[in-house]
Structures are given as structure tokens and as C-alpha cells.
Amino acid sequence: MSVKHRLRAKRNEELVNLAQAGLKEALDLIVERYYPMVCKICSKYYAPWAEFDDMVQSALVGLIKAVYYYQPDKSGFTSFAWRSVESELKSFLTFLNRKKNKLLTDALSVDLLASSEDSEETGYSFEDGVRSTARDALTEMIVERVKDFLSEVEIDIFQMWLDGFSYEEIQQALDVNFKKVDNTVQKVKRIVKEKIDPVLLKSFFEER
């Protein structure tokens, strides 16, 4: 009997605890259980410049972040996950909106699914992209935590470095010297080693 099969009898909050401890099978099962909810939330938003598949993947990032940020004494997991999914989806649509110079108000809420019973037939497989999406979520969480230890200019340097810009391009764009860029990159590496939760890093490197 597989680990995932044995986990199926556990409550969602128990699975969250196991996922937070680094058990990837627990995270997989949470994503499987909440996938219909994620699709339902995505179906409420109309964004002509966004593919539904991309919206779902973005929303799954919100779900996975909810797993790692969840604190049981604050609320139930389902309501916490719903808010996290909606927040991530809205941020994604806002980003695309700005990128394509469209008004955010073009993303109109449309209640295509009236109830949870309607959400079973989504036409999308949960299996698609879950592993890469989990890695995206973990990456974003690590980046967010690293930024807590950086100054404003260091965050700008860090973001450009993540986006693949060379040291020279960062120098010119931000009007800083080479040493500042290199020092920031080295600082980021130290922060990752010393400040990031080892369980989070372990989960990140285990994702494929």
C-alpha cells in the first residue's frame, strides 16, 4: 500500500501538518482534494488576456502557499486556502493586466458555478503541472522570505538577478556599482543558507 493511499483517511488539517513537515505525498493529496475548489474559483473570473490553464496554475500556487502558511489556531484550512487562492489569482491577473496595458476592471467576476456540486466537471486534470507548480510556489515563498532581509535597492538588484539580467545590466539599470551587485547576490546566498527553513528548502529541492 502506497504512502499516499494510507494518507487518504486523514483529515485535511492532518495532511497540512504532514506537508509542513516535508511529506510531499501529503502535499500531493491536498492539491488533489482541493483542485475542484481551485477550478471553481478560477471560473468566477473572466480575463480575456489570460488562459484558463494559466489561471489554474497560478491559483494552485496560492493553494500550496496556504499549506505552508496555515496556522490552525487562526482559522479552518479550507477558508484560509480559499482566501489564499483568490489572492494569488487576483495578483496574477493584475500582473497580466499591467503587462498588456488593460484595465483591471476588465477582469469581471462571473459566477459560472453556482455551487460546489457544479464544480465536479472541470475538464482539467489535476495531474497536469502539479509538480512544477509546487516548485513555483516554494520558489516564491523563499524569495518572499529572502526579501525580508534586504534593503529596497538590494531587493531591486535581487529581482533583476532572478530575472536573468547580467551584473553589467543591473549596474546600468539601477545606477549601482559592480561591487554592490555582487555583494547583494552573495548576501542572498547567505540568507538562503542561514535564514530559510530547512524543511522548506528540502521540499524545494525534492520537487521536479
Coordinates of C-alpha atoms in Angstrom, one line a residue:
M1 CA 0.0 0.0 0.0
S2 CA 1.5 3.4 -1.0
V3 CA 2.1 6.2 1.4
K4 CA -0.5 8.4 -0.5
H5 CA -3.1 5.6 -0.2
R6 CA -2.6 5.4 3.6
L7 CA -3.0 9.1 3.9
R8 CA -6.4 9.2 2.3
A9 CA -8.2 8.6 5.5
K10 CA -6.6 11.6 7.2
R11 CA -8.4 14.9 7.7
N12 CA -7.2 17.9 5.7
E13 CA -5.6 19.6 8.7
E14 CA -3.6 16.5 9.5
L15 CA -2.4 16.4 5.9
V16 CA -1.4 20.1 6.2
N17 CA 0.7 19.3 9.3
L18 CA 2.4 16.4 7.4
A19 CA 3.1 18.6 4.4
Q20 CA 4.5 21.4 6.5
A21 CA 6.9 18.7 8.0
G22 CA 8.1 17.9 4.5
L23 CA 6.0 14.9 3.4
K24 CA 5.4 15.6 -0.3
E25 CA 2.8 12.8 -0.6
A26 CA 0.6 14.8 1.8
L27 CA 1.0 17.9 -0.3
D28 CA 0.0 16.0 -3.4
L29 CA -3.1 14.7 -1.8
I30 CA -4.1 18.2 -0.6
V31 CA -3.7 19.5 -4.1
E32 CA -5.8 16.6 -5.4
R33 CA -8.6 17.3 -2.9
Y34 CA -8.7 21.0 -3.4
Y35 CA -8.3 21.0 -7.2
P36 CA -12.1 21.3 -7.8
M37 CA -12.2 24.3 -5.5
V38 CA -9.3 25.9 -7.3
C39 CA -11.1 25.4 -10.7
K40 CA -14.3 26.8 -9.2
I41 CA -12.6 30.0 -8.0
C42 CA -10.8 30.4 -11.4
S43 CA -14.1 30.0 -13.2
K44 CA -15.5 33.1 -11.4
Y45 CA -13.1 35.4 -13.1
Y46 CA -13.2 36.4 -16.7
A47 CA -9.9 37.7 -18.1
P48 CA -9.8 37.7 -21.9
W49 CA -6.0 38.1 -21.9
A50 CA -5.4 35.0 -19.7
E51 CA -5.6 31.3 -20.5
F52 CA -7.7 29.3 -18.0
D53 CA -4.9 26.8 -17.6
D54 CA -2.5 29.6 -16.6
M55 CA -5.1 30.9 -14.1
V56 CA -5.4 27.4 -12.6
Q57 CA -1.7 27.0 -12.3
S58 CA -1.4 30.4 -10.6
A59 CA -4.3 29.6 -8.2
L60 CA -2.5 26.3 -7.3
V61 CA 0.5 28.4 -6.2
G62 CA -1.9 30.1 -3.8
L63 CA -3.1 26.8 -2.5
I64 CA 0.4 25.5 -1.9
K65 CA 1.4 28.7 -0.2
A66 CA -1.7 28.3 2.0
V67 CA -0.4 24.9 3.1
Y68 CA 2.9 26.3 4.3
Y69 CA 1.5 29.5 5.9
Y70 CA -1.5 27.9 7.6
Q71 CA -1.8 28.2 11.4
P72 CA -4.6 26.1 12.9
D73 CA -5.4 28.5 15.7
K74 CA -6.3 31.3 13.2
S75 CA -9.0 29.6 11.1
G76 CA -10.1 26.5 9.3
F77 CA -7.8 25.4 6.4
T78 CA -10.5 25.5 3.7
S79 CA -11.4 29.1 4.3
F80 CA -7.7 30.1 4.6
A81 CA -6.9 28.2 1.4
W82 CA -9.8 29.9 -0.4
R83 CA -8.6 33.4 0.5
S84 CA -5.0 32.5 -0.5
V85 CA -6.1 31.1 -3.8
E86 CA -8.2 34.2 -4.6
S87 CA -5.4 36.5 -3.6
E88 CA -2.8 34.7 -5.7
L89 CA -5.2 34.6 -8.7
K90 CA -6.0 38.3 -8.4
S91 CA -2.3 39.2 -8.2
F92 CA -1.7 37.1 -11.3
L93 CA -4.5 38.7 -13.3
T94 CA -3.3 42.2 -12.1
F95 CA 0.2 41.4 -13.3
L96 CA -1.0 40.2 -16.7
N97 CA -3.3 43.2 -16.9
R98 CA -0.5 45.6 -16.4
K99 CA 1.7 43.7 -18.8
K100 CA -0.9 44.0 -21.5
N101 CA -1.9 47.6 -20.6
K102 CA -5.5 46.6 -19.8
L103 CA -7.8 47.9 -17.1
L104 CA -8.1 45.7 -14.0
T105 CA -11.9 46.2 -14.2
D106 CA -11.9 44.0 -17.4
A107 CA -11.5 41.0 -15.0
L108 CA -15.2 40.7 -14.2
S109 CA -16.4 38.2 -11.6
V110 CA -18.9 35.9 -13.3
D111 CA -20.5 33.2 -11.1
L112 CA -20.3 30.4 -13.7
L113 CA -20.6 27.8 -11.0
A114 CA -23.4 28.3 -8.6
S115 CA -22.4 25.7 -6.0
S116 CA -19.7 23.2 -5.1
E117 CA -21.8 20.4 -6.6
D118 CA -21.4 22.0 -10.0
S119 CA -17.6 22.0 -9.8
E120 CA -17.0 18.3 -10.5
E121 CA -16.9 18.6 -14.3
T122 CA -14.0 20.9 -14.9
G123 CA -12.4 19.3 -17.9
Y124 CA -8.9 19.7 -16.4
S125 CA -6.7 17.0 -15.0
F126 CA -5.3 17.6 -11.5
E127 CA -2.1 15.7 -12.6
D128 CA -1.1 18.4 -15.1
G129 CA 1.7 20.6 -13.9
V130 CA 1.3 19.9 -10.2
R131 CA 5.0 19.2 -9.5
S132 CA 6.3 22.3 -11.4
T133 CA 3.5 24.4 -9.7
A134 CA 4.6 23.2 -6.3
R135 CA 8.2 24.2 -7.1
D136 CA 6.9 27.6 -8.3
A137 CA 5.1 28.1 -5.0
L138 CA 8.1 27.1 -3.0
T139 CA 10.3 29.4 -5.0
E140 CA 8.0 32.3 -4.5
M141 CA 7.9 31.7 -0.7
I142 CA 11.7 31.5 -0.5
V143 CA 12.0 34.7 -2.5
E144 CA 9.5 36.5 -0.2
R145 CA 11.4 35.4 2.9
V146 CA 14.8 36.5 1.4
K147 CA 13.4 40.0 0.6
D148 CA 12.6 40.4 4.3
F149 CA 16.3 40.7 5.0
L150 CA 17.1 43.1 2.1
S151 CA 17.0 46.9 1.6
E152 CA 15.0 48.4 -1.2
V153 CA 17.9 48.7 -3.6
E154 CA 19.0 45.2 -2.7
I155 CA 15.5 43.9 -3.5
D156 CA 15.7 45.6 -6.9
I157 CA 19.1 44.0 -7.5
F158 CA 17.9 40.6 -6.4
Q159 CA 14.8 40.8 -8.6
M160 CA 16.8 41.7 -11.7
W161 CA 19.3 38.9 -10.9
L162 CA 16.4 36.4 -10.6
D163 CA 15.1 37.7 -13.9
G164 CA 18.4 36.7 -15.6
F165 CA 20.0 40.2 -16.0
S166 CA 23.8 40.3 -16.0
Y167 CA 25.7 42.2 -13.4
E168 CA 26.5 44.9 -16.0
E169 CA 22.9 45.3 -17.0
I170 CA 21.9 45.6 -13.3
Q171 CA 24.6 48.2 -12.8
Q172 CA 23.3 50.3 -15.7
A173 CA 19.6 50.0 -14.9
L174 CA 19.9 50.7 -11.1
D175 CA 22.9 53.0 -11.2
V176 CA 24.9 50.9 -8.7
N177 CA 28.5 49.7 -8.9
F178 CA 29.6 46.1 -9.6
K179 CA 30.6 45.5 -6.0
K180 CA 27.1 46.4 -4.8
V181 CA 25.6 43.9 -7.2
D182 CA 28.0 41.1 -6.2
N183 CA 27.7 41.8 -2.5
T184 CA 23.9 41.6 -2.8
V185 CA 24.0 38.3 -4.6
Q186 CA 26.4 36.9 -2.1
K187 CA 24.2 38.2 0.7
V188 CA 21.2 36.4 -0.8
K189 CA 23.0 33.1 -0.9
R190 CA 24.0 33.5 2.8
I191 CA 20.4 34.3 3.7
V192 CA 19.1 31.2 1.9
K193 CA 21.6 29.1 3.8
E194 CA 21.2 30.7 7.2
K195 CA 17.6 32.1 7.4
I196 CA 15.4 29.8 5.3
D197 CA 13.5 27.0 7.0
P198 CA 15.4 23.7 6.2
V199 CA 12.1 21.9 5.7
L200 CA 11.1 24.5 3.1
L201 CA 14.4 24.1 1.3
K202 CA 14.2 20.3 1.4
S203 CA 10.8 20.4 -0.1
F204 CA 12.0 22.8 -2.8
F205 CA 14.9 20.5 -3.9
E206 CA 12.8 17.4 -3.8
E207 CA 10.3 18.9 -6.4
R208 CA 11.0 18.0 -10.0

